[in-house]
XYZ file of C-alpha atoms in Angstrom:
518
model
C -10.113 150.239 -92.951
C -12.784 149.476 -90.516
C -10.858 147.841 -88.787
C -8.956 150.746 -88.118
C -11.795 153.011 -87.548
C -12.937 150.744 -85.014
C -9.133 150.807 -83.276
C -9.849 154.545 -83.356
C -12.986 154.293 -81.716
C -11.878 151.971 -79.081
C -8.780 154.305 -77.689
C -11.131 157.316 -78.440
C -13.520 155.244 -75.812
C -10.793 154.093 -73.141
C -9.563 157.869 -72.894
C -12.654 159.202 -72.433
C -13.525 156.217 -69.669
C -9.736 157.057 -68.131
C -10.790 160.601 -68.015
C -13.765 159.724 -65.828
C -12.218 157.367 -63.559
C -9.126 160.025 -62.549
C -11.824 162.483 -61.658
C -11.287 164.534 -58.325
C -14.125 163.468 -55.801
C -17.105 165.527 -54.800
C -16.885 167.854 -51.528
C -18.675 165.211 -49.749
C -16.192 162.351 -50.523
C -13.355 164.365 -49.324
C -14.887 165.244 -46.372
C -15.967 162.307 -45.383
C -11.893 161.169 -46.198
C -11.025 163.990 -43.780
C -13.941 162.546 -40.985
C -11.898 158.931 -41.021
C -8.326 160.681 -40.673
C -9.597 162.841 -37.748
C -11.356 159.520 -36.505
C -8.262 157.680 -36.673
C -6.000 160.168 -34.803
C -8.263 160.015 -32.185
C -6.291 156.590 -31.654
C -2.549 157.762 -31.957
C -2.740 161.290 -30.085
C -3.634 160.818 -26.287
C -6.277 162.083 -24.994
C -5.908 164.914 -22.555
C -7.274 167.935 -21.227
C -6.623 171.494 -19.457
C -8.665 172.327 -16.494
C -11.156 175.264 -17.673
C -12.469 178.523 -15.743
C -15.420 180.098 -16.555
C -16.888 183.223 -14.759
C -20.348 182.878 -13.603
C -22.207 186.337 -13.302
C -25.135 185.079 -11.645
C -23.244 184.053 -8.674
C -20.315 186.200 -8.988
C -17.172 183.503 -8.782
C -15.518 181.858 -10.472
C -16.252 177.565 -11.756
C -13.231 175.755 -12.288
C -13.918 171.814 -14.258
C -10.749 169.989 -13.994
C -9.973 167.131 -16.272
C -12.517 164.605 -14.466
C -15.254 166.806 -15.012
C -15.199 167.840 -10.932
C -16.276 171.455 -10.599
C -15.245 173.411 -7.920
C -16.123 177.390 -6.741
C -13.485 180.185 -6.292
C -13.502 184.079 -5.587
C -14.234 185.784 -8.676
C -10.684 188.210 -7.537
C -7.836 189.055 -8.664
C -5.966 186.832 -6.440
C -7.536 183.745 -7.743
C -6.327 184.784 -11.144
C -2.614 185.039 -10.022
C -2.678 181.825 -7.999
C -3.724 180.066 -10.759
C -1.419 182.091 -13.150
C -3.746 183.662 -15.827
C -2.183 186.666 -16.833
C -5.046 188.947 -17.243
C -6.960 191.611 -15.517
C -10.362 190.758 -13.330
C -11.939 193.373 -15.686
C -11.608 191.426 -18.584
C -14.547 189.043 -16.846
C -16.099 191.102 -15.399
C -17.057 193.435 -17.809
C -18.277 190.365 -20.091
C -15.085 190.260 -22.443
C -14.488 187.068 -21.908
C -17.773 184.801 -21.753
C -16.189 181.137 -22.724
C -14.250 178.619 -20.434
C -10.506 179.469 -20.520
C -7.490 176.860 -20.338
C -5.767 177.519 -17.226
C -1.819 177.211 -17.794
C -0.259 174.069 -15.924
C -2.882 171.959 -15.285
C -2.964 169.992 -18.521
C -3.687 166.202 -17.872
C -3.884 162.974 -19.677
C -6.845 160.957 -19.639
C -8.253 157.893 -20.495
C -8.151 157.497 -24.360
C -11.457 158.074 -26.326
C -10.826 156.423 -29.925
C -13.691 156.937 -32.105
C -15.051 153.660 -33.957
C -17.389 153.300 -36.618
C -20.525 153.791 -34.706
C -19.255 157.546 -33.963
C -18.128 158.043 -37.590
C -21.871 157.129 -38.455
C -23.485 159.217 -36.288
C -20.979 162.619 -36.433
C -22.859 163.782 -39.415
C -26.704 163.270 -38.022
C -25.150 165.460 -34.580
C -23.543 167.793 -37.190
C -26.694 168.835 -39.035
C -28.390 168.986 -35.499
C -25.420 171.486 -34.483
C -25.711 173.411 -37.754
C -29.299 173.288 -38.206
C -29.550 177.508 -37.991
C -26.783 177.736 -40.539
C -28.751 175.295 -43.201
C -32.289 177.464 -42.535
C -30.213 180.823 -43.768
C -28.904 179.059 -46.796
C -32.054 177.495 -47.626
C -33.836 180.249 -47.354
C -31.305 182.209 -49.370
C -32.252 179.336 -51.620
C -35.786 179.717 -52.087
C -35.278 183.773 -52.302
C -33.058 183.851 -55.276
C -35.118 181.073 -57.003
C -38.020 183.551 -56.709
C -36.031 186.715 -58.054
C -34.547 184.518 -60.987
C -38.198 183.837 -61.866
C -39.207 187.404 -62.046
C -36.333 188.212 -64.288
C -34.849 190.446 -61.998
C -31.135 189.524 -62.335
C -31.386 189.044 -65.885
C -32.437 192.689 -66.285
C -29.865 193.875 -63.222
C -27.190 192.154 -65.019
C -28.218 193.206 -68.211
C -27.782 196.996 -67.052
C -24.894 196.523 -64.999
C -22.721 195.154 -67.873
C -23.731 198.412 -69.709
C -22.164 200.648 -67.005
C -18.810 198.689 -66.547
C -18.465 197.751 -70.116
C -14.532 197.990 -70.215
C -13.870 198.394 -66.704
C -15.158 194.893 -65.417
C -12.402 194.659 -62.966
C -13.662 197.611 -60.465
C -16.833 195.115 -59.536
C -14.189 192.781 -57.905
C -12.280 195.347 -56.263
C -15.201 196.710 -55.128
C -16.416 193.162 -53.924
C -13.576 192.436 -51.950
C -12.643 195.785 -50.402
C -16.194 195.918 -49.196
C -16.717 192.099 -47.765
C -13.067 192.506 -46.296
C -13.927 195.265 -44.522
C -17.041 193.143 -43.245
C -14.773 190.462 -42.226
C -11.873 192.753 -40.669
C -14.495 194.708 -38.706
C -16.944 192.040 -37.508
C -15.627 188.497 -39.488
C -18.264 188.520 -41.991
C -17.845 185.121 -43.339
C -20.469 182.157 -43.902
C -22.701 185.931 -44.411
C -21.395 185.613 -47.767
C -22.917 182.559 -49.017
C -26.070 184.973 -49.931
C -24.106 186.679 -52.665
C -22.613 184.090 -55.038
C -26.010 182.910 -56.785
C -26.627 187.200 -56.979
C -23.048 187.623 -58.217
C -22.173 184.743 -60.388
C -23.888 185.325 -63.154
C -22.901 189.033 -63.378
C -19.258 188.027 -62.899
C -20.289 185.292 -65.734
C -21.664 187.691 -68.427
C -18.720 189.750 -67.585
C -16.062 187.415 -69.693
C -14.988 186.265 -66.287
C -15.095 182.412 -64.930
C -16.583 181.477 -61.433
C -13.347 180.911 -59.681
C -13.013 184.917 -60.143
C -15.969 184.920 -58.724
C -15.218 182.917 -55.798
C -12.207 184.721 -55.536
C -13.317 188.265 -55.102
C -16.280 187.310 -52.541
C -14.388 184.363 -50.397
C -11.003 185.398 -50.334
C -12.149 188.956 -49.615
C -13.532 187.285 -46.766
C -10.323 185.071 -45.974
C -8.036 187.926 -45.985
C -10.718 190.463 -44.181
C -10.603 187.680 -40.967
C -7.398 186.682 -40.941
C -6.026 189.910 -41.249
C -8.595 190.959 -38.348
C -8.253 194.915 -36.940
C -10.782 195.458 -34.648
C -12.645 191.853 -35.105
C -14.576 190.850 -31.661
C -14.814 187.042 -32.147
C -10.995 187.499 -33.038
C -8.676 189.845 -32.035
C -10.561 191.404 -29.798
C -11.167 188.158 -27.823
C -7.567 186.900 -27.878
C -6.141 190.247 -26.661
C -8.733 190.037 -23.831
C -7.915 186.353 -23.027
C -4.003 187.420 -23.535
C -3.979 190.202 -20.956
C -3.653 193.143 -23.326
C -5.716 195.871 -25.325
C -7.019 195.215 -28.779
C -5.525 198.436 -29.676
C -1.583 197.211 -29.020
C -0.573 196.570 -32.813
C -3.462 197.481 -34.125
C -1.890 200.334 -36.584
C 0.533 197.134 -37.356
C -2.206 195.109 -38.636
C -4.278 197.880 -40.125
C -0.995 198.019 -42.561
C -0.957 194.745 -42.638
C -4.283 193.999 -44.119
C -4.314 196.986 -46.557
C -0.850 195.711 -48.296
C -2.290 191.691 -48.128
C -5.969 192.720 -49.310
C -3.391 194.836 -52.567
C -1.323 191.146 -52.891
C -4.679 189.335 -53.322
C -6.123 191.701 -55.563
C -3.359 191.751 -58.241
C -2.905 187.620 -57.982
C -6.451 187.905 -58.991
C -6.514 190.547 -61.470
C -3.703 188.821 -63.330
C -5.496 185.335 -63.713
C -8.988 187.393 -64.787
C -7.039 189.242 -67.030
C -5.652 185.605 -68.210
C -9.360 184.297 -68.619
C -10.947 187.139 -70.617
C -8.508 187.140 -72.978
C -8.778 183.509 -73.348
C -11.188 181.297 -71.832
C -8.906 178.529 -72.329
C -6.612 179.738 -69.576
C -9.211 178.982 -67.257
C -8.902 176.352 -64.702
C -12.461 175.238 -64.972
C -13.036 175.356 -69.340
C -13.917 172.643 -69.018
C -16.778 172.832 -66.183
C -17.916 176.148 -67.786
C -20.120 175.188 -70.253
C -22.693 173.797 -67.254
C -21.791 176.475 -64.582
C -22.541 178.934 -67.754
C -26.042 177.197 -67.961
C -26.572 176.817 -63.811
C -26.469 180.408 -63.356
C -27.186 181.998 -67.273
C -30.104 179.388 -68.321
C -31.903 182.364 -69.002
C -30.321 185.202 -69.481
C -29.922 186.130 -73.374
C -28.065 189.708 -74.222
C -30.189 190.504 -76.722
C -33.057 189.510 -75.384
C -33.192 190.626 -71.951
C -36.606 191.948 -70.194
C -36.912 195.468 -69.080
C -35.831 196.480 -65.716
C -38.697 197.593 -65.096
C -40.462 199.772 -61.758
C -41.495 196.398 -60.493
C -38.100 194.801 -60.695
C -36.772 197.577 -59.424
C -38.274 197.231 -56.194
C -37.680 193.460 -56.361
C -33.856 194.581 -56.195
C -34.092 197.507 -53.864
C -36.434 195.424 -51.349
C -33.717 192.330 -51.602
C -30.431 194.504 -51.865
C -31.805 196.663 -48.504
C -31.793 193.452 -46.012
C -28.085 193.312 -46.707
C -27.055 196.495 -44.573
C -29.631 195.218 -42.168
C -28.004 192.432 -41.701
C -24.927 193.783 -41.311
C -25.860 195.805 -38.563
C -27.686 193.267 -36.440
C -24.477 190.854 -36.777
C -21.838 193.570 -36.570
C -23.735 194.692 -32.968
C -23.879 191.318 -31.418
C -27.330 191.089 -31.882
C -28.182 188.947 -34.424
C -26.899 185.606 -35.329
C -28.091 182.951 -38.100
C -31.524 182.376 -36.446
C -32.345 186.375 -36.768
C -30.828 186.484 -40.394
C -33.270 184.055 -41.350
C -35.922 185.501 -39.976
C -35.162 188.990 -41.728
C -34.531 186.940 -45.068
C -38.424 185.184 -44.695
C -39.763 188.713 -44.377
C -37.832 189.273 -47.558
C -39.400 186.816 -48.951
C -42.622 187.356 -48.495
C -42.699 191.097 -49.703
C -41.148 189.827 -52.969
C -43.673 186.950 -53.664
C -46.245 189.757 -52.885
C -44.237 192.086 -55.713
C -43.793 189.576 -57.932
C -47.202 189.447 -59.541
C -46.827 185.212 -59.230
C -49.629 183.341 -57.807
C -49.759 182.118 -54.836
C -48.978 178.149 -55.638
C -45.967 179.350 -58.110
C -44.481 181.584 -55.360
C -44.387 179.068 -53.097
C -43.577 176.196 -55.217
C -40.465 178.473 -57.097
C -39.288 178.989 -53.369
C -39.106 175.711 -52.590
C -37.603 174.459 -56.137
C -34.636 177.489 -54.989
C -34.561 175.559 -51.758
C -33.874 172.786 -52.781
C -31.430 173.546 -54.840
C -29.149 174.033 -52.261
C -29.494 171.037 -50.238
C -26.540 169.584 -51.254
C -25.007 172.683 -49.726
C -26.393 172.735 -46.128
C -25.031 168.495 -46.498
C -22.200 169.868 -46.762
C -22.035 172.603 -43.914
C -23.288 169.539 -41.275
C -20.492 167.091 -42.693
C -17.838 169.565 -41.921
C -19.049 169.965 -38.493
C -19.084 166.108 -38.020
C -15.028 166.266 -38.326
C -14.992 168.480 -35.322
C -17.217 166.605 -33.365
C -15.314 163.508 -34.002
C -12.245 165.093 -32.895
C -14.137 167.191 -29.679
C -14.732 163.548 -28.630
C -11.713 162.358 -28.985
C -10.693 164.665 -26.511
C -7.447 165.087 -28.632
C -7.638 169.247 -29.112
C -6.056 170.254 -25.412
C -3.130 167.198 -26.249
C -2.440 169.755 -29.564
C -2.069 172.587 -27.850
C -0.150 170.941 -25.291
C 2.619 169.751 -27.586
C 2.491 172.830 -29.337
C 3.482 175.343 -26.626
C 6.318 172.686 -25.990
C 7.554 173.483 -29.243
C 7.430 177.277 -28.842
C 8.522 176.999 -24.977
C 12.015 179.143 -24.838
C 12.506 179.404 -28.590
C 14.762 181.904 -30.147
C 12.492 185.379 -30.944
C 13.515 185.358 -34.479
C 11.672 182.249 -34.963
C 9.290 182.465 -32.212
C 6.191 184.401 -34.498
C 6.869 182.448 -37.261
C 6.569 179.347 -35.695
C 3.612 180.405 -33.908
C 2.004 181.145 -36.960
C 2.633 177.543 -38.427
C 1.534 176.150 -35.223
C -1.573 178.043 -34.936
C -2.532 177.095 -38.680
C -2.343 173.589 -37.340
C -4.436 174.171 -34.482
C -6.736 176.242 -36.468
C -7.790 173.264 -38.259
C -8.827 171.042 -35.006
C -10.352 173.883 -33.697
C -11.867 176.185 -36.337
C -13.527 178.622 -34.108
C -11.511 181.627 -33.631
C -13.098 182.909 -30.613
C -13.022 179.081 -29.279
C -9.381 178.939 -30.147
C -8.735 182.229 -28.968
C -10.072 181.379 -25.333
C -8.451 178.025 -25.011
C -4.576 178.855 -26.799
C -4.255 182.233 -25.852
C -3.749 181.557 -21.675
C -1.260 179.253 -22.474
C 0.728 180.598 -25.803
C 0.560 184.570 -24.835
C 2.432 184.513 -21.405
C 5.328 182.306 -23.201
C 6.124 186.092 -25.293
C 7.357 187.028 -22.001
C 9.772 184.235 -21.895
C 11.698 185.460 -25.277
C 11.095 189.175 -24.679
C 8.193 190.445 -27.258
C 5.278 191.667 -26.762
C 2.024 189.647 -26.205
C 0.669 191.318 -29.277
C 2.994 189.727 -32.048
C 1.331 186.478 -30.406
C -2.437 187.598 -31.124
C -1.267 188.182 -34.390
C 0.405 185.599 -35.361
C -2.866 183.846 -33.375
C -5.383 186.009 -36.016
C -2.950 185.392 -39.109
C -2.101 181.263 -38.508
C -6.071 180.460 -38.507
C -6.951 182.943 -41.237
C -4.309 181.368 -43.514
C -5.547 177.756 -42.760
C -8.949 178.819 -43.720
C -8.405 179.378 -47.194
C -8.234 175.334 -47.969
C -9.369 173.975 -44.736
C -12.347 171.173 -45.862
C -13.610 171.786 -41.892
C -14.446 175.591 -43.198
C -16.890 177.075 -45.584
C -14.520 176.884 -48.719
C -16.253 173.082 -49.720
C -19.645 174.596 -49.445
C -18.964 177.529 -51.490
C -17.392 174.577 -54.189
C -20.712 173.002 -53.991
C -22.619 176.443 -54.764
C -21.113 177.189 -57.417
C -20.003 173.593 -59.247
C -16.579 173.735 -58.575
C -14.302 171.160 -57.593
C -11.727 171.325 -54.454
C -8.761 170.311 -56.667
C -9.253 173.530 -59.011
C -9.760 175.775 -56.208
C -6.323 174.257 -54.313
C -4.698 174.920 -57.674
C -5.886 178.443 -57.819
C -5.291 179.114 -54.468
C -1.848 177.246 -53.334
C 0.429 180.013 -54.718
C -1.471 182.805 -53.190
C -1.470 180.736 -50.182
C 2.397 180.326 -50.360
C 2.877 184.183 -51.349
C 0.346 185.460 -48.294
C 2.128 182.757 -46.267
C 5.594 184.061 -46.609
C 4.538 187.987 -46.252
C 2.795 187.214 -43.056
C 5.990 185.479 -41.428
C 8.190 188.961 -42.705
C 5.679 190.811 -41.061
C 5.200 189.187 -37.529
C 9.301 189.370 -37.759
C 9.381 192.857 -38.454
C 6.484 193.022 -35.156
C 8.775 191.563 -33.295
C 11.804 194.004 -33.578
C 9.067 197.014 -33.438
């Protein structure tokens, strides 16, 4: 008999030690996966490059760097723009529309090849947290702010009276969520902005019967579909129909339909797996992880037990909720980037340690215990910048692009968008920046519409859609360091995401073909 039991005990023991070894690896381990594959294609694609013009408004001309780095001066004209064949009008420079280096079309060269070793791998992530240094302030900050309204019992009492009012209609928070950050992201690409709100609305989502990949859902893909289904976004669309040679406004009552019927896809794919969850928390894809998100974001909060809100906390709220529009405004004008949002979050902080009623050695040290929980986050942000700068090096981007257009060069219209679409989703991920990829692709990809006979709009969009669509898995975005916030891991969120990916994939392709025949 004990013998037995002890049998038992043993396979009880070796499943439970199988169980740990098949885990799926932390963000970091995957993206440092993703930093050796990028390293390592830097030695099978060649190295190449466009030559680049940039329009210098001090001087009034225009600098051309060709692919040995030479630079040489032309007449900021017209002229000079036709010679060289960029399709678009002197305006667009001169007016400021276009501020980065463009590709010029024709002059792509090879050069010699720049593999990137070991000692580059090393070092990609020390330049990446230098590069990123004003994004990991914000989120530390952000940090150090919530840790001080958690300790006030603000939330608690916010969440407390918040699940009173939607008692029974849960649901309208995410819609509500997601309408509002897509229209953030459509309007101005609100995006890595959104890392402030999951620690304010996880828990709420939590107590709600909900799980934190609903969560995640509502706030990032908001943001995913927002971008990618850009209207009158100026570090997308507006960009790449400047660097294209058209108006913004060609197919913009397209895409306006566009993103309303995509934002109404996303929202039922998410409604039906919530609706899955709160009936049984079994259905959820992370039961399992639940118990210690539950206690990461709910340590505190009891129910039945929950302090009052309170004047003071009141004003906690108001002060915090209040630098949210204000930050919308300074980033939605082109004022403001991440060094100004910091600053207006310190201010934040400060009036709220002064509300608080802490002293002066809790305040600070509860700011810096919120701080530092989120330092595996900002890791994470400067990692996924060191895959970039591996491949920048490599000097393999402008190679891409090359063999990409080859592709698309006098293809059939009926699959010209499409492809373009697949191709840009592939470029998106060498070259996340969409106003960087918008400046260097566009020159190149827009003039080939002419070639097949449709307009250079259906290539802007299928520019704005390609990237967006990438950027709901893409480890080189900010999907692994909203995983980290929130204790999730990447496999969950692919397995969440894939089908929406493949059902937003195959409505954007019958969309740019029904743009094309428009």
């Amino acid at each position: 008999m004990e013998k037995i039991i002890f049998i038992k005990e043993m396979k009880a023991h070796m499943k439970k030690q199988k169980k740990k070894q098949i885990q799926f690896p932390t963000a970091f381990t995957v993206l440092f996966i993703v930093l050796i594959l990028a390293a390592i294609l830097t030695y099978i694609v060649p190295a190449g490059l466009y030559s680049r013009l940039e329009y210098n408004v001090e001087e009034n001309v225009f600098k051309v760097e060709d692919h040995k780095g030479e630079i040489s001066t032309l007449p900021a004209t017209q002229e000079t723009l036709d010679r060289l064949n960029i399709k678009m009008n002197i305006d667009k420079f001169l007016s400021g529309s276009i501020k980065k280096p463009i590709a010029i079309p024709g002059t792509y060269e090879r050069i010699e090849q720049s593999p990137q070793g070991i000692l580059p791998i090393i070092m990609s992530p020390i330049q990446g947290v230098m590069d990123t240094v004003d994004i990991m302030v914000f989120v530390l900050i952000l940090g150090g702010i919530i840790g001080l309204i958690n300790k006030t019992g603000t939330f608690d009492a916010g969440i407390a009276a918040l699940s009173r009012k939607t008692k029974g209609k849960e649901f309208l928070l995410v819609i509500f969520v997601s309408a509002l950050i897509a229209v953030g992201g459509t309007t101005f690409g609100l995006a890595e902005e959104t890392i402030a709100l999951y620690p304010i609305l996880m828990p709420i989502f939590i107590a709600s019967g909900y799980d934190a990949i609903v969560c995640i859902a509502a706030i990032y893909m908001g943001s995913s579909i927002g971008t990618m289904f850009s209207t009158v976004n100026p570090f997308s669309v507006v960009i790449a129909s400047d660097a294209a040679g058209i108006s913004f406004s060609e197919g913009l009552t397209f895409r306006i339909i566009s993103l309303v019927l995509a934002m109404i896809i996303t929202l039922i794919y998410i409604y039906r797996y919530a609706n899955k969850v709160k009936k049984d928390p079994k259905n959820s894809l992370i039961y399992d992880d639940m118990e210690n998100i539950e206690k990461k974001f709910l340590e505190d909060y009891d129910p039945d037990n929950v302090v009052p809100f309170n004047w003071r906390r009141i004003l906690i709220l108001i002060v915090f909720l209040a630098a949210f529009p204000v930050m919308v405004w300074g980033v939605s004008t082109g004022v403001w980037w991440f060094p100004e949002m910091s600053g207006l979050f310190l201010a934040v902080t400060f009036i709220i340690a002064f509300l608080s009623g802490l002293s002066e050695k809790e305040a600070v040290n509860t700011f810096l215990d919120g701080a530092a929980d989120l330092i595996g986050v900002v890791l994470i942000i400067g990692v996924a910048r060191a895959i970039n700068i591996v491949m920048d090096n490599g000097m393999i981007s402008d190679t891409l692009l090359h063999y990409t257009s080859s592709i698309i060069e006098n293809m059939n219209r009926g699959l010209f968008a499409a492809v373009q679409m697949i191709l840009f989703s592939f470029l998106g991920f060498f070259i996340p920046s969409s106003s960087g990829l918008a400046t260097l692709s566009m020159p190149i990809m827009a003039p080939l519409a002419d070639t097949v006979g449709i307009s250079r709009a259906v290539v802007v969009t299928a520019y704005n859609w390609g990237q967006g669509w990438m950027a709901f898995i893409t480890p080189t975005g900010l999907i692994l360091a909203t995983l980290e916030m929130v204790d999730v891991t990447y496999n969950k969120w692919l397995k969440f995401i894939l089908p929406l990916m493949g059902i937003i994939g195959v409505f954007s392709i019958l969309m740019l073909a029904l743009q094309t025949i428009l």
